[in-house]
Amino acid sequence: MNADPTGQSAPAPERQDARHSGPAAVIVLAAGAGTRMKSRTPKILHPLGGRSMIAHALDAARALAPGRLAVVVRHERDRVAEHIAALDPDALIVDQDDTPGTGRAVEVAVDALDAALAAEGAELAGTVVVTYGDVPLLTPGLLGELVAAHEAGGNAVTVLTAVLEDATDYGRILRGEDGSVTAIREHKDADEAERRIREVNSGIYAFDAAVLRSALHEVTTENAQGEKYLTDVLAIARAAGGRVAALSTEDRWQVEGANDRVQLQALAAEHNRRTVEAWMRAGVTVVDPATTWIDSTVRLAEDVTVKPNTQLHGATVVERDAVIGPDTTLTDVVVGEGATVKRTDGTKAEIGPGATVGPFTYLRPGTRLGADGKIGAFYETKNAVIGAGAKLSHLGYVGDAEVGEGTNIGCGNITANYDGVKKHRTVIGAHVRTASNTVFVAPVSVGDGAYTGAGAIVRKDVPAGALALSIAPQRNAEGWTEANRPGSPSAEAAAHARAAVARAAAENQAPADSPAPTEEGK
C-alpha cells in the first residue's frame, strides 16, 4: 500500500448514509436488445397493465426505499434513458460497455454507485439487490422478503428461486445439507438427478456490497459465450467462506420475464387476473372477470359494477355505485357516483354523478357531462361542456360547444364547428329545446329558454326565449319520377299509385244526368 506523503494514512471512506430504511442499493438490469420481440420498441418499454415493463420494475425497486437506485441501459440507450428519467428522476442511469454479460452490467453499476458516493465521501456498503427491467410482476413484498432473509442470515449472497412444475431450460439450485446453495447447475450441464430438481434460479439476488465488488473483479469472460456471468459470483463468494442462501417462492409469475410477445401476453393476462381479483376483494362487482381488463393505474370505489367486455385504462376513476359496461372502453375518464356508462368508447372525459351515457356513444377528449345529464345512442362529443340535467339523446354530434343545464337537444342535431381551416365554438344556453335535425353553424350562440324548429339551420345568434326557424316553401314537381326515371321501379310504383287514385276517384263520382230514384225503384 502506498504511504501518504505526509506520513499519515489516508482516511477510510465513510459508509453510505444509512438514513434510508431499505437496502443500500437496487440495481435494475435493462440493457438487453430483446430481439425476440421483433419490434422497433425496446423490450422493456412494451406495456403491460397500462405501464411499461420497466415502470413496474422500478415501482417494485423504489418501494424497497433503497439508498440508491441504478438502472443499467444499452440498447436504444437514449430512448430508454429518457423513459426511465420521466418515471424516476432520481434513478442513476448507467451505461453498459462493450463487455457482455450480466456480471459486467452489475459491475459497471457498482462502479457508478461507488463514484457517486465517493463525491460524498462514502462508499457502497450493505445490501445490494439486483433485479431486471423485464420482470413486471415482481412485488415489493417478495423483494422485501429477499432482503430480510439475506440480512437475517448474514449471507454473502441470497438468490431468489422459484419452484416450477416444468423446470426445463432453467438453471437448477443445488443445496447442501444445511440448506445453503452449493451451486447453480445449468440445464444443459445437469445430470438426470439434477434435472429432476424443480427449484430454479430466477436471476434475482441480494448481495453484500463488499463481497459483490470483490467477486466481480475475479469474474472473467473465459466461457463459451465470452460473457461475464453474474452467477460466477456465487461460487467465488462461497469459495471465500461466505454463505450463499436461497429464498424460494412458489409464485413463479413474480420471477417470470418476457422475451417475446407470447410471454408478454401471458404475463399481461396474469397481471390482469390479479388486478381484477384485487378489485373484487375491495368491493367491486366484476360480472365477467375473463372479459374485463383493468390497468394498474385505474381507481375504483366500492360498489362499482363492471359488466362484461369492459376495458378500463390509464387514469380512469370510477366513483361509488357507478355501472360500467357492457362493451365499454374508457381511457383517462372520470365517472361520477351513480353514473351509468354502457357500450361506450371514451377518452379524457368527465361524466358527472347520476349521468347516463350510451349505448353506442363516442366521448372524445374534453367532454364534460354534468350531473344527471345524458348522452344517448349514436352520439359523438368532443371538447364539449354539457350542463347538469342536459340531454343529448340520440343521433348527433356536439363538438367545441357548451350546452346549458336542463337543455334538451333533439334527434339528429349537430354543431358544424369546422370551416375547413379553423374550429369554432357553439354556445347553447340553459333549458333550450331544439327540434330534430337542427344544425348550429358555429360560431353561434343560443340564448336561455330558446327553441328551434325542425330542420332549422342556425346561422345567427338566437335571443333568449326566441324560436329559430328556417322556413322555405315546399314545391312538388308532379310526375317528375315517371318523366325522369322511366322504367325504374320507382316510376312503376308511381304509375300504379296514380292509376289507383284515378280509379278511386272515378268510382266515387256519380253521373251528373242520372234521374233521382223513384219510390218504386227503391
Coordinates of C-alpha atoms in Angstrom, one line a residue:
M1 CA 0.0 0.0 0.0
N2 CA 1.4 3.4 -0.9
A3 CA 2.1 5.7 2.0
D4 CA 0.6 9.1 2.3
P5 CA 3.4 11.7 1.6
T6 CA 2.6 13.4 4.9
G7 CA 3.3 10.3 6.8
Q8 CA -0.3 9.7 7.7
S9 CA -2.5 7.0 6.3
A10 CA -5.4 8.2 4.1
P11 CA -8.7 8.4 5.9
A12 CA -11.1 5.5 5.3
P13 CA -14.1 6.4 3.3
E14 CA -17.3 6.8 5.2
R15 CA -20.1 4.2 4.9
Q16 CA -23.1 5.0 2.8
D17 CA -25.7 7.2 4.5
A18 CA -28.0 4.8 6.4
R19 CA -31.0 7.1 6.8
H20 CA -32.9 5.1 4.2
S21 CA -34.9 2.2 5.5
G22 CA -34.2 -0.3 2.8
P23 CA -31.1 -1.9 1.1
A24 CA -28.1 0.2 0.2
A25 CA -28.9 0.0 -3.5
V26 CA -31.1 -1.7 -6.1
I27 CA -29.6 -2.3 -9.5
V28 CA -32.1 -2.9 -12.3
L29 CA -30.7 -4.5 -15.4
A30 CA -32.3 -3.1 -18.6
A31 CA -29.6 -3.2 -21.3
G32 CA -30.8 -6.1 -23.4
A33 CA -31.9 -5.7 -27.0
G34 CA -34.9 -8.0 -26.7
T35 CA -34.6 -9.2 -30.3
R36 CA -37.2 -11.9 -29.9
M37 CA -39.8 -9.2 -29.5
K38 CA -39.2 -8.4 -33.2
S39 CA -40.2 -4.8 -32.5
R40 CA -38.9 -1.3 -33.0
T41 CA -39.9 -0.6 -29.5
P42 CA -37.3 -1.7 -26.9
K43 CA -38.4 -4.7 -25.0
I44 CA -38.7 -3.1 -21.6
L45 CA -40.9 -0.3 -23.0
H46 CA -43.6 -2.7 -24.1
P47 CA -46.7 -2.1 -22.0
L48 CA -48.4 -4.4 -19.5
G49 CA -51.3 -3.4 -17.3
G50 CA -51.2 0.2 -18.6
R51 CA -47.5 0.8 -17.9
S52 CA -44.2 -0.2 -19.4
M53 CA -42.4 -3.3 -18.0
I54 CA -39.6 -1.1 -16.7
A55 CA -42.2 1.1 -14.9
H56 CA -43.4 -2.0 -13.0
A57 CA -39.8 -3.0 -12.2
L58 CA -38.9 0.5 -11.0
D59 CA -42.0 0.7 -8.8
A60 CA -41.0 -2.6 -7.1
A61 CA -37.4 -1.4 -6.7
R62 CA -38.3 2.0 -5.3
A63 CA -40.8 0.5 -2.9
L64 CA -37.9 -1.0 -1.0
A65 CA -36.7 2.5 -0.1
P66 CA -33.1 1.9 -1.2
G67 CA -30.3 4.3 -0.6
R68 CA -29.6 4.4 -4.3
L69 CA -31.4 3.1 -7.4
A70 CA -29.3 2.4 -10.6
V71 CA -30.6 1.2 -13.9
V72 CA -28.2 -0.3 -16.5
V73 CA -29.0 0.5 -20.1
R74 CA -27.5 0.0 -23.6
H75 CA -29.9 -1.0 -26.4
E76 CA -31.8 2.2 -27.7
R77 CA -29.9 4.0 -24.9
D78 CA -31.3 7.5 -25.3
R79 CA -34.9 6.4 -25.7
V80 CA -34.8 4.1 -22.7
A81 CA -33.0 6.6 -20.6
E82 CA -35.5 9.3 -21.3
H83 CA -38.3 7.0 -20.3
I84 CA -36.6 6.0 -17.1
A85 CA -35.8 9.6 -16.2
A86 CA -39.5 10.5 -16.7
L87 CA -40.6 7.7 -14.4
D88 CA -37.9 8.2 -11.7
P89 CA -35.8 11.3 -12.0
D90 CA -33.6 10.2 -9.1
A91 CA -32.6 6.9 -10.7
L92 CA -28.9 6.7 -11.6
I93 CA -28.7 5.7 -15.3
V94 CA -25.6 3.6 -16.0
D95 CA -24.3 2.7 -19.5
Q96 CA -23.1 -0.9 -20.0
D97 CA -19.9 -1.0 -22.1
D98 CA -18.9 -3.5 -24.8
T99 CA -18.2 -6.3 -22.5
P100 CA -21.3 -8.5 -22.5
G101 CA -22.9 -10.3 -19.6
T102 CA -25.0 -9.7 -16.5
G103 CA -21.8 -9.8 -14.4
R104 CA -20.4 -6.9 -16.4
A105 CA -23.7 -5.0 -16.2
V106 CA -23.7 -5.2 -12.4
E107 CA -20.0 -4.3 -12.3
V108 CA -20.5 -1.0 -14.1
A109 CA -23.5 -0.2 -11.9
V110 CA -21.4 -0.8 -8.7
D111 CA -18.6 1.3 -10.2
A112 CA -21.0 4.1 -10.9
L113 CA -22.6 3.9 -7.5
D114 CA -19.2 4.0 -5.9
A115 CA -18.3 7.0 -7.9
A116 CA -21.5 8.8 -7.0
L117 CA -20.9 8.1 -3.3
A118 CA -17.2 9.0 -3.4
A119 CA -18.2 12.5 -4.2
E120 CA -20.0 12.5 -0.8
G121 CA -17.0 10.8 0.9
A122 CA -18.8 7.5 1.2
E123 CA -18.8 4.1 -0.5
L124 CA -21.4 1.5 -1.3
A125 CA -21.9 -0.8 1.7
G126 CA -24.6 -3.1 2.9
T127 CA -27.2 -5.0 0.9
V128 CA -27.4 -4.6 -2.9
V129 CA -30.4 -6.1 -4.7
V130 CA -30.1 -7.0 -8.4
T131 CA -33.3 -7.3 -10.5
Y132 CA -34.5 -6.9 -14.1
G133 CA -36.5 -4.5 -16.2
D134 CA -38.5 -7.2 -17.9
V135 CA -39.9 -8.9 -14.7
P136 CA -43.1 -6.9 -14.3
L137 CA -45.0 -9.0 -11.8
L138 CA -42.3 -8.9 -9.1
T139 CA -43.7 -7.4 -6.0
P140 CA -42.1 -5.2 -3.3
G141 CA -43.3 -7.8 -0.8
L142 CA -41.3 -10.6 -2.3
L143 CA -38.2 -8.3 -2.8
G144 CA -38.6 -7.2 0.8
E145 CA -38.6 -10.9 2.0
L146 CA -35.4 -11.5 0.0
V147 CA -33.7 -8.6 1.7
A148 CA -34.9 -9.6 5.1
A149 CA -33.7 -13.2 4.6
H150 CA -30.4 -12.1 3.3
E151 CA -29.7 -9.8 6.2
A152 CA -31.1 -12.1 8.9
G153 CA -28.8 -14.9 7.7
G154 CA -25.7 -12.7 7.4
N155 CA -25.4 -14.1 3.9
A156 CA -22.8 -13.1 1.3
V157 CA -25.4 -13.8 -1.5
T158 CA -29.1 -14.7 -1.4
V159 CA -30.7 -15.9 -4.6
L160 CA -34.4 -15.7 -5.2
T161 CA -35.6 -19.0 -6.6
A162 CA -38.9 -20.4 -7.9
V163 CA -40.4 -23.9 -7.8
L164 CA -41.7 -24.9 -11.3
E165 CA -43.7 -27.9 -12.5
D166 CA -41.5 -27.9 -15.6
A167 CA -38.0 -26.6 -15.0
T168 CA -36.7 -27.4 -18.4
D169 CA -34.0 -25.0 -19.6
Y170 CA -33.7 -23.3 -16.2
G171 CA -30.6 -23.4 -14.0
R172 CA -31.2 -25.7 -11.1
I173 CA -30.5 -24.8 -7.5
L174 CA -28.2 -27.4 -5.7
R175 CA -28.4 -27.2 -1.9
G176 CA -26.2 -28.6 0.9
E177 CA -27.4 -30.4 3.9
D178 CA -27.7 -27.1 5.8
G179 CA -29.9 -25.7 3.1
S180 CA -27.3 -23.4 1.7
V181 CA -26.8 -23.1 -2.0
T182 CA -23.8 -25.1 -3.2
A183 CA -24.2 -24.4 -6.9
I184 CA -26.4 -23.4 -9.8
R185 CA -26.4 -26.0 -12.5
E186 CA -27.4 -25.0 -16.0
H187 CA -29.9 -27.4 -17.6
K188 CA -27.5 -28.4 -20.3
D189 CA -24.9 -29.4 -17.7
A190 CA -27.2 -31.1 -15.3
D191 CA -27.3 -34.9 -14.8
E192 CA -30.5 -36.9 -14.7
A193 CA -30.9 -36.5 -10.9
E194 CA -30.3 -32.8 -11.0
R195 CA -32.8 -32.3 -13.8
R196 CA -35.5 -33.7 -11.5
I197 CA -34.9 -30.7 -9.2
R198 CA -37.8 -28.2 -9.6
E199 CA -36.2 -25.3 -7.8
V200 CA -34.7 -22.9 -10.4
N201 CA -32.6 -19.7 -10.4
S202 CA -34.6 -16.5 -11.0
G203 CA -31.5 -14.4 -11.6
I204 CA -32.6 -12.0 -8.8
Y205 CA -30.2 -11.6 -5.9
A206 CA -29.3 -9.8 -2.7
F207 CA -25.6 -9.3 -2.3
D208 CA -23.3 -8.0 0.4
A209 CA -21.8 -5.0 -1.4
A210 CA -18.2 -5.7 -0.4
V211 CA -18.5 -9.4 -1.5
L212 CA -20.1 -8.4 -4.8
R213 CA -17.4 -5.7 -5.6
S214 CA -14.6 -8.1 -4.8
A215 CA -16.0 -11.1 -6.6
L216 CA -16.9 -9.2 -9.8
H217 CA -13.2 -8.3 -10.2
E218 CA -12.5 -12.0 -10.3
V219 CA -15.2 -12.9 -12.8
T220 CA -13.8 -13.5 -16.3
T221 CA -15.2 -13.9 -19.8
E222 CA -13.5 -17.2 -20.3
N223 CA -16.5 -19.2 -21.3
A224 CA -18.3 -20.4 -24.4
Q225 CA -20.3 -17.2 -24.6
G226 CA -17.5 -14.8 -23.8
E227 CA -19.6 -13.1 -21.2
K228 CA -19.1 -12.1 -17.6
Y229 CA -21.7 -14.2 -15.7
L230 CA -23.3 -12.9 -12.5
T231 CA -23.8 -16.5 -11.4
D232 CA -20.0 -16.8 -11.1
V233 CA -20.1 -14.5 -8.1
L234 CA -21.9 -17.2 -6.1
A235 CA -19.1 -19.7 -6.5
I236 CA -16.4 -17.1 -5.7
A237 CA -18.3 -15.9 -2.6
R238 CA -18.7 -19.5 -1.4
A239 CA -15.0 -20.3 -2.0
A240 CA -14.1 -17.2 0.1
G241 CA -16.1 -18.6 3.0
G242 CA -19.3 -16.6 2.5
R243 CA -22.7 -18.2 2.9
V244 CA -24.8 -18.5 -0.2
A245 CA -28.5 -19.0 0.6
A246 CA -31.8 -19.0 -1.3
L247 CA -35.3 -17.7 -0.8
S248 CA -37.8 -19.8 -2.7
T249 CA -41.2 -18.8 -3.9
E250 CA -43.9 -21.0 -5.5
D251 CA -45.4 -17.9 -7.2
R252 CA -43.5 -18.3 -10.5
W253 CA -45.2 -15.3 -12.1
Q254 CA -43.3 -13.0 -9.9
V255 CA -40.0 -14.0 -11.4
E256 CA -41.1 -14.6 -15.0
G257 CA -39.6 -12.4 -17.6
A258 CA -40.9 -11.6 -21.1
N259 CA -38.6 -12.3 -24.0
D260 CA -41.2 -12.4 -26.7
R261 CA -44.8 -11.3 -27.3
V262 CA -46.2 -14.7 -26.3
Q263 CA -44.6 -14.4 -22.9
L264 CA -45.6 -10.8 -22.6
Q265 CA -49.2 -11.6 -23.2
A266 CA -49.1 -14.4 -20.7
L267 CA -47.8 -12.0 -18.1
A268 CA -50.3 -9.4 -19.1
A269 CA -53.2 -11.8 -18.6
E270 CA -51.9 -12.9 -15.2
H271 CA -51.3 -9.3 -14.2
N272 CA -54.9 -8.5 -15.2
R273 CA -56.3 -11.5 -13.4
R274 CA -54.6 -10.4 -10.2
T275 CA -55.7 -6.8 -10.7
V276 CA -59.4 -7.8 -11.3
E277 CA -59.4 -10.2 -8.3
A278 CA -57.9 -7.5 -6.1
W279 CA -60.7 -5.0 -7.0
M280 CA -63.4 -7.7 -6.4
R281 CA -61.9 -8.2 -2.9
A282 CA -62.0 -4.5 -2.4
G283 CA -65.8 -4.3 -3.1
V284 CA -66.1 -4.0 -6.8
T285 CA -68.6 -6.3 -8.7
V286 CA -67.0 -7.7 -11.9
V287 CA -69.6 -9.7 -13.7
D288 CA -67.2 -11.5 -16.0
P289 CA -63.6 -11.3 -15.0
A290 CA -62.5 -13.2 -18.1
T291 CA -63.6 -10.3 -20.4
T292 CA -62.7 -7.4 -18.1
W293 CA -59.3 -5.6 -18.3
I294 CA -58.3 -3.1 -15.7
D295 CA -55.0 -1.2 -15.8
S296 CA -52.9 -1.0 -12.7
T297 CA -53.4 2.8 -12.8
V298 CA -57.2 2.7 -12.6
R299 CA -59.0 3.6 -9.4
L300 CA -62.4 2.1 -8.5
A301 CA -64.7 2.8 -5.5
E302 CA -66.7 0.3 -3.5
D303 CA -70.0 -0.9 -5.1
V304 CA -68.9 -0.1 -8.6
T305 CA -70.2 -2.7 -11.1
V306 CA -68.2 -3.6 -14.2
K307 CA -70.1 -5.6 -16.8
P308 CA -68.7 -7.9 -19.5
N309 CA -66.3 -6.9 -22.3
T310 CA -65.1 -3.7 -20.5
Q311 CA -61.6 -2.2 -20.6
L312 CA -60.6 0.5 -18.1
H313 CA -57.3 2.2 -18.9
G314 CA -55.0 4.9 -17.8
A315 CA -56.0 7.3 -15.1
T316 CA -59.7 6.3 -15.2
V317 CA -61.5 6.8 -11.9
V318 CA -65.0 5.4 -11.2
E319 CA -66.9 6.5 -8.1
R320 CA -69.3 4.5 -5.9
D321 CA -72.4 2.8 -7.3
A322 CA -71.5 3.6 -10.9
V323 CA -72.2 0.9 -13.5
I324 CA -69.7 0.5 -16.4
G325 CA -70.4 -1.7 -19.4
P326 CA -71.1 -3.9 -21.1
D327 CA -68.9 -3.4 -24.2
T328 CA -67.2 -0.3 -22.9
T329 CA -63.7 1.1 -23.2
L330 CA -62.7 4.1 -21.0
T331 CA -59.2 5.7 -21.1
D332 CA -58.4 8.5 -18.6
V333 CA -62.1 9.0 -17.9
V334 CA -63.6 10.2 -14.6
V335 CA -67.0 8.7 -13.8
G336 CA -69.1 10.2 -11.1
E337 CA -71.1 8.4 -8.3
G338 CA -74.1 6.5 -9.5
A339 CA -73.5 7.2 -13.2
T340 CA -74.2 4.6 -15.9
V341 CA -72.0 4.1 -19.0
K342 CA -72.8 1.3 -21.5
R343 CA -71.5 0.4 -24.9
T344 CA -69.3 3.5 -24.9
D345 CA -65.8 4.4 -26.1
G346 CA -64.4 7.4 -24.1
T347 CA -61.1 9.1 -23.7
K348 CA -60.1 12.0 -21.4
A349 CA -63.7 12.8 -20.5
E350 CA -65.7 13.5 -17.3
I351 CA -69.1 12.0 -16.6
G352 CA -71.0 13.6 -13.7
P353 CA -72.8 11.9 -10.8
G354 CA -76.0 10.2 -11.8
A355 CA -75.4 10.8 -15.5
T356 CA -76.1 8.2 -18.2
V357 CA -74.1 7.6 -21.3
G358 CA -74.7 5.2 -24.2
P359 CA -75.4 2.9 -25.9
F360 CA -73.0 3.3 -28.8
T361 CA -71.5 6.6 -27.7
Y362 CA -68.2 8.1 -28.5
L363 CA -66.7 10.5 -25.9
R364 CA -63.7 12.3 -27.3
P365 CA -61.2 14.3 -25.2
G366 CA -62.6 17.4 -23.5
T367 CA -66.1 16.1 -23.0
R368 CA -67.6 17.1 -19.6
L369 CA -71.1 15.9 -18.8
G370 CA -72.8 17.4 -15.8
A371 CA -74.7 15.7 -13.0
D372 CA -77.8 13.8 -14.1
G373 CA -77.1 14.6 -17.7
K374 CA -77.5 12.2 -20.7
I375 CA -75.6 11.5 -23.8
G376 CA -77.5 8.8 -25.6
A377 CA -77.4 6.4 -28.5
F378 CA -75.1 7.0 -31.5
Y379 CA -73.7 10.3 -30.2
E380 CA -70.3 11.8 -30.6
T381 CA -68.9 14.6 -28.4
K382 CA -65.6 16.4 -28.3
N383 CA -64.4 19.4 -26.3
A384 CA -67.9 19.9 -25.0
V385 CA -69.2 21.1 -21.7
I386 CA -72.7 19.8 -21.1
G387 CA -74.6 21.2 -18.1
A388 CA -76.4 19.4 -15.3
G389 CA -79.5 17.6 -16.4
A390 CA -78.9 18.4 -20.1
K391 CA -79.9 15.6 -22.6
L392 CA -78.3 14.8 -25.9
S393 CA -80.4 11.7 -26.5
H394 CA -79.6 10.3 -29.9
L395 CA -78.0 10.6 -33.3
G396 CA -75.9 13.7 -33.1
Y397 CA -72.6 15.4 -32.8
V398 CA -71.6 18.2 -30.3
G399 CA -68.1 19.5 -30.7
D400 CA -66.3 22.6 -29.4
A401 CA -69.5 23.6 -27.6
E402 CA -71.2 24.5 -24.4
V403 CA -74.7 23.2 -23.6
G404 CA -76.5 24.7 -20.6
E405 CA -78.3 22.9 -17.7
G406 CA -81.6 21.4 -18.4
T407 CA -81.3 21.7 -22.2
N408 CA -82.8 19.0 -24.5
I409 CA -81.0 18.6 -27.8
G410 CA -83.3 16.9 -30.4
C411 CA -82.6 13.9 -32.6
G412 CA -80.1 14.5 -35.4
N413 CA -78.7 17.8 -34.2
I414 CA -75.1 18.7 -34.9
T415 CA -72.7 21.6 -34.3
A416 CA -71.0 22.5 -37.6
N417 CA -67.8 23.6 -35.9
Y418 CA -65.2 23.3 -38.6
D419 CA -65.0 25.7 -41.6
G420 CA -62.2 23.7 -43.3
V421 CA -59.4 25.7 -41.6
K422 CA -60.5 26.6 -38.1
K423 CA -62.7 25.2 -35.3
H424 CA -65.4 27.4 -34.0
R425 CA -67.5 27.3 -30.8
T426 CA -71.2 26.9 -30.3
V427 CA -72.8 28.1 -27.0
I428 CA -76.3 26.9 -26.2
G429 CA -78.0 28.2 -23.1
A430 CA -80.0 26.7 -20.3
H431 CA -83.3 25.0 -20.8
V432 CA -83.2 25.3 -24.5
R433 CA -85.3 22.9 -26.6
T434 CA -84.1 22.0 -30.1
A435 CA -86.2 20.2 -32.7
S436 CA -85.0 17.3 -34.9
N437 CA -82.2 17.9 -37.5
T438 CA -81.2 21.3 -36.2
V439 CA -77.7 22.4 -37.4
F440 CA -75.8 25.0 -35.5
V441 CA -73.3 26.7 -37.8
A442 CA -70.5 27.9 -35.5
P443 CA -69.6 30.4 -34.2
V444 CA -73.1 30.9 -32.9
S445 CA -75.0 31.2 -29.6
V446 CA -78.5 30.3 -28.5
G447 CA -80.0 32.1 -25.5
D448 CA -81.6 30.6 -22.5
G449 CA -85.0 29.1 -23.0
A450 CA -84.9 29.4 -26.8
Y451 CA -86.4 26.8 -29.2
T452 CA -85.6 25.7 -32.7
G453 CA -87.9 24.3 -35.3
A454 CA -87.4 21.0 -37.1
G455 CA -84.7 21.2 -39.7
A456 CA -83.5 24.6 -38.6
I457 CA -80.1 25.8 -39.8
V458 CA -79.0 28.3 -37.1
R459 CA -76.5 30.7 -38.6
K460 CA -77.3 33.7 -36.5
D461 CA -77.4 34.1 -32.7
V462 CA -80.8 33.3 -31.2
P463 CA -82.0 35.6 -28.4
A464 CA -83.2 34.1 -25.1
G465 CA -86.8 32.8 -25.4
A466 CA -86.9 33.1 -29.2
L467 CA -88.0 30.4 -31.7
A468 CA -85.4 29.9 -34.5
L469 CA -87.0 28.7 -37.8
S470 CA -85.6 28.0 -41.2
I471 CA -88.7 28.1 -43.5
A472 CA -88.8 27.7 -47.3
P473 CA -92.0 26.9 -49.3
Q474 CA -92.3 23.3 -50.3
R475 CA -92.7 22.7 -54.1
N476 CA -93.9 19.4 -55.5
A477 CA -92.9 18.7 -59.1
E478 CA -95.8 16.4 -60.2
G479 CA -94.9 13.5 -62.5
W480 CA -91.1 14.0 -62.0
T481 CA -90.3 10.4 -61.4
E482 CA -92.1 9.0 -64.4
A483 CA -90.7 11.7 -66.6
N484 CA -87.1 11.5 -65.4
R485 CA -86.7 7.8 -64.3
P486 CA -88.8 5.9 -66.8
G487 CA -88.9 2.2 -66.5
S488 CA -87.5 2.3 -62.9
P489 CA -89.2 0.5 -60.0
S490 CA -90.0 3.9 -58.6
A491 CA -91.6 5.1 -61.8
E492 CA -93.7 1.9 -62.0
A493 CA -94.8 2.3 -58.4
A494 CA -95.7 5.9 -59.0
A495 CA -97.7 5.0 -62.1
H496 CA -99.6 2.3 -60.2
A497 CA -100.4 4.7 -57.4
R498 CA -101.6 7.4 -59.8
A499 CA -103.8 4.9 -61.6
A500 CA -105.3 3.7 -58.3
V501 CA -106.1 7.2 -57.3
A502 CA -107.8 7.8 -60.7
R503 CA -109.9 4.6 -60.4
A504 CA -111.0 5.5 -56.9
A505 CA -112.0 9.0 -58.0
A506 CA -114.0 7.6 -61.0
E507 CA -115.8 5.0 -58.8
N508 CA -116.8 7.7 -56.3
Q509 CA -118.2 10.1 -58.9
A510 CA -121.9 9.6 -59.9
P511 CA -123.1 10.7 -63.5
A512 CA -124.5 14.2 -63.4
D513 CA -127.7 13.4 -65.6
S514 CA -128.9 10.3 -63.8
P515 CA -132.5 10.6 -62.6
A516 CA -133.3 10.5 -59.0
P517 CA -134.6 7.1 -57.9
T518 CA -138.5 6.8 -57.6
E519 CA -140.3 5.3 -54.7
E520 CA -141.0 2.1 -56.8
G521 CA -137.4 1.8 -57.7
K522 CA -136.2 1.9 -54.2

